[in-house]
RNA sequence: GCUCCUGUGGUGUAGUACGGUCCAUCAUACCGGGUUUUCAUCCCGGCGACCCGGGUUCAAAUCCCGGCAGGAGCACCA
């Protein structure tokens, strides 16, 4: 060690006196990014609303857009009508969710299905120029040929013949599965996924947005590549499962003489509590009635998180802290919740919620002749939310949780030390005099019945209780004292208050 | 099978391009303590990691070689 130091002091003395390592804050710089000239895109399939996983794409892309004064394109990749067909309502849901998550709407919004003429035109160019061809082989036949690096018989036909087949693909003359358009690549490429990859295929099913006017639809690798070029996208950030897609698209760009955008990847994310996010899986389970809708509290959708009361800034902070690593990771909702707590705690008012209520009669006779009529407690302990909640004591009957009756000397929070004796709570002191347990409570006259729903794994647990009837505004996120955060759901016909548990 | 990616504490993450700043950053979780009229918040302390093996070097988390482990793609899905 000493020898190393002396060697160092001779050759590289400044190395001995540098600062301690700090953690980099925020996202690392984008490669080759010019401020003001960055164009990013977020391209979901509108087969359902956004999930927690999509939030990563929104958060990171919009953060980079902000860092570089760039633009962000929201593009609906809706070119599949069979496997993951578009859900018409999802388009506007996604636009709104994007806006909610990023705090502003996308700079440009486009639907691939509206851009079909562009894609078909490029496909036509590709065939006319000879770097694309119509392949009539079945998928299975082609796979065999591809694996042995041999061209299929369709590959070397004349351009005129290809154009003729292209026309009949487009006018419905060829059945679904009867032909695809392939991009010519080097068949000796070591990566089998890249050899003469398919760019467009036939779908005769009706598209929910544009109907039956197109018989040929581009696949993701082609549509996305063309559209990125058309929009001038400079940086693509996508999952690393799409690495081969980048390589395929780069080959296509070479044919067209274009430069491929800078591309960055992230790894797969699982959340302990939810597993992975499959929009189509959720969709079928909602249709089967297993979940009440996309905002069912058990689902990892943005709509469910929003309904529970997550703050979009917490979601953003969380994803930006995770950054852009290519590692496959498994994270816990607890981490997201702690981001959320730190944002919402200071602005959530407190309310008392009593489960398993036990009625006691308050006896303050040894302190005052007159019964106590009013109690005033803070909306928030730190005064971040200024003001008080005014409680009307009425006949002096109060409620506490049965669980809190284990001790017979307790402190009613913000009120009095009491001794429990049968059904009486006898006031011993107004001031806090000892270390006895502090419990939350409520005058009976302030109580209104309520339910608290929380998701435990894949089930919903509903607790009945009584909530403090003081400014219960629909949609507000409040902190139930000694319970946790919850959001007030729309009031039902029976007047009952429904609370949806957020987290502790 | 072919192709590609990734391995830093319980979970994430910084540092790796150009080896010394690193007895390795920060957060979260957990444990302990303090403040507080909530089991909330806040504060303090603790805990605990460079996948393995070689090599190069005065010096390796960082470079090289070889293993091992995990993940992804090879769809007429996105």
mmCIF file of C-alpha atoms (C1' of nucleotides) in Angstrom, chain A residues 8 12 18-19 21 23-24 45 77 79-80 84 137-139 146 177 190-192 201 219-220 241-242 244 247 321-322 325-328 330 334 338 345 350 381 411 413-414 479 482, chain B residues 1-15 20-30 35 37-42 58-59 70-78:
data_model
loop_
_atom_site.group_PDB
_atom_site.id
_atom_site.type_symbol
_atom_site.label_atom_id
_atom_site.label_comp_id
_atom_site.label_asym_id
_atom_site.label_seq_id
_atom_site.Cartn_x
_atom_site.Cartn_y
_atom_site.Cartn_z
ATOM 1 C CA UNK A 8 1.609 7.198 -7.276
ATOM 2 C CA UNK A 12 -0.004 10.553 -10.698
ATOM 3 C CA UNK A 18 -9.598 13.474 -5.162
ATOM 4 C CA UNK A 19 -13.098 13.763 -3.772
ATOM 5 C CA UNK A 21 -17.477 9.307 -5.101
ATOM 6 C CA UNK A 23 -24.040 9.151 -6.934
ATOM 7 C CA UNK A 24 -25.008 10.551 -10.294
ATOM 8 C CA UNK A 45 -50.065 -0.727 -28.780
ATOM 9 C CA UNK A 77 -48.680 1.071 -33.161
ATOM 10 C CA UNK A 79 -51.176 -2.448 -37.232
ATOM 11 C CA UNK A 80 -52.277 -5.795 -35.875
ATOM 12 C CA UNK A 84 -53.515 -7.960 -30.172
ATOM 13 C CA UNK A 137 -43.713 -19.817 -48.743
ATOM 14 C CA UNK A 138 -45.497 -20.870 -45.560
ATOM 15 C CA UNK A 139 -43.969 -19.745 -42.308
ATOM 16 C CA UNK A 146 -33.740 -19.709 -43.232
ATOM 17 C CA UNK A 177 -51.143 -16.390 -44.866
ATOM 18 C CA UNK A 190 -24.992 -15.322 -38.243
ATOM 19 C CA UNK A 191 -28.174 -14.231 -36.486
ATOM 20 C CA UNK A 192 -31.030 -16.284 -37.914
ATOM 21 C CA UNK A 201 -48.420 -9.537 -44.197
ATOM 22 C CA UNK A 219 -45.373 -5.644 -39.160
ATOM 23 C CA UNK A 220 -43.804 -3.722 -36.306
ATOM 24 C CA UNK A 241 -36.185 -7.631 -26.258
ATOM 25 C CA UNK A 242 -36.264 -5.387 -29.318
ATOM 26 C CA UNK A 244 -32.951 -7.714 -32.957
ATOM 27 C CA UNK A 247 -30.677 -4.805 -36.237
ATOM 28 C CA UNK A 321 -34.096 6.659 -10.418
ATOM 29 C CA UNK A 322 -34.088 3.180 -11.987
ATOM 30 C CA UNK A 325 -29.922 -0.290 -17.246
ATOM 31 C CA UNK A 326 -30.194 -3.391 -19.363
ATOM 32 C CA UNK A 327 -30.405 -5.612 -16.332
ATOM 33 C CA UNK A 328 -33.587 -7.585 -15.803
ATOM 34 C CA UNK A 330 -37.524 -7.273 -9.956
ATOM 35 C CA UNK A 334 -42.840 -0.707 -1.470
ATOM 36 C CA UNK A 338 -42.054 5.274 -0.440
ATOM 37 C CA UNK A 345 -47.687 12.999 3.073
ATOM 38 C CA UNK A 350 -55.794 13.461 8.440
ATOM 39 C CA UNK A 381 -49.859 17.771 12.235
ATOM 40 C CA UNK A 411 -54.722 8.815 25.505
ATOM 41 C CA UNK A 413 -55.397 11.639 20.503
ATOM 42 C CA UNK A 414 -55.402 15.420 20.670
ATOM 43 C CA UNK A 479 -54.357 9.752 5.685
ATOM 44 C CA UNK A 482 -52.748 4.937 12.367
ATOM 45 C "C1'" G B 1 -29.377 -25.331 -31.667
ATOM 46 C "C1'" C B 2 -28.129 -20.265 -33.559
ATOM 47 C "C1'" U B 3 -27.754 -14.999 -32.177
ATOM 48 C "C1'" C B 4 -27.611 -11.308 -28.574
ATOM 49 C "C1'" C B 5 -27.717 -8.958 -23.690
ATOM 50 C "C1'" U B 6 -26.742 -8.704 -18.429
ATOM 51 C "C1'" G B 7 -24.113 -10.044 -13.716
ATOM 52 C "C1'" U B 8 -22.196 -4.405 -7.513
ATOM 53 C "C1'" G B 9 -25.519 -5.604 -0.306
ATOM 54 C "C1'" G B 10 -32.441 -8.310 0.779
ATOM 55 C "C1'" U B 11 -34.264 -4.948 -3.451
ATOM 56 C "C1'" G B 12 -32.734 -1.214 -6.808
ATOM 57 C "C1'" U B 13 -28.863 2.107 -8.181
ATOM 58 C "C1'" A B 14 -23.807 5.220 -8.742
ATOM 59 C "C1'" G B 15 -18.930 4.321 -10.221
ATOM 60 C "C1'" G B 20 -5.323 4.712 -8.522
ATOM 61 C "C1'" U B 21 -10.669 9.441 -6.169
ATOM 62 C "C1'" C B 22 -13.471 2.855 -4.054
ATOM 63 C "C1'" C B 23 -11.554 -0.368 3.179
ATOM 64 C "C1'" A B 24 -17.097 1.228 -3.244
ATOM 65 C "C1'" U B 25 -22.457 6.118 -3.910
ATOM 66 C "C1'" C B 26 -27.412 6.962 -2.921
ATOM 67 C "C1'" A B 27 -32.239 5.184 -2.068
ATOM 68 C "C1'" U B 28 -35.425 1.521 -0.240
ATOM 69 C "C1'" A B 29 -36.051 -2.551 3.107
ATOM 70 C "C1'" C B 30 -34.590 -4.326 7.787
ATOM 71 C "C1'" U B 35 -38.259 13.824 18.213
ATOM 72 C "C1'" U B 37 -50.545 13.986 21.189
ATOM 73 C "C1'" U B 38 -50.916 8.668 14.593
ATOM 74 C "C1'" C B 39 -48.226 2.456 14.074
ATOM 75 C "C1'" A B 40 -47.570 9.026 9.781
ATOM 76 C "C1'" U B 41 -43.599 12.593 9.174
ATOM 77 C "C1'" C B 42 -38.713 14.037 10.682
ATOM 78 C "C1'" C B 58 3.371 -0.833 -8.347
ATOM 79 C "C1'" A B 59 -2.225 -0.729 -8.453
ATOM 80 C "C1'" G B 70 -29.746 -15.308 -15.374
ATOM 81 C "C1'" G B 71 -32.608 -13.101 -19.336
ATOM 82 C "C1'" A B 72 -34.136 -12.078 -24.412
ATOM 83 C "C1'" G B 73 -34.784 -12.853 -29.804
ATOM 84 C "C1'" C B 74 -35.062 -16.594 -33.770
ATOM 85 C "C1'" A B 75 -43.950 -14.908 -34.691
ATOM 86 C "C1'" C B 76 -47.483 -13.805 -41.195
ATOM 87 C "C1'" C B 77 -47.708 -10.110 -32.038
ATOM 88 C "C1'" A B 78 -46.287 -5.336 -30.372
#
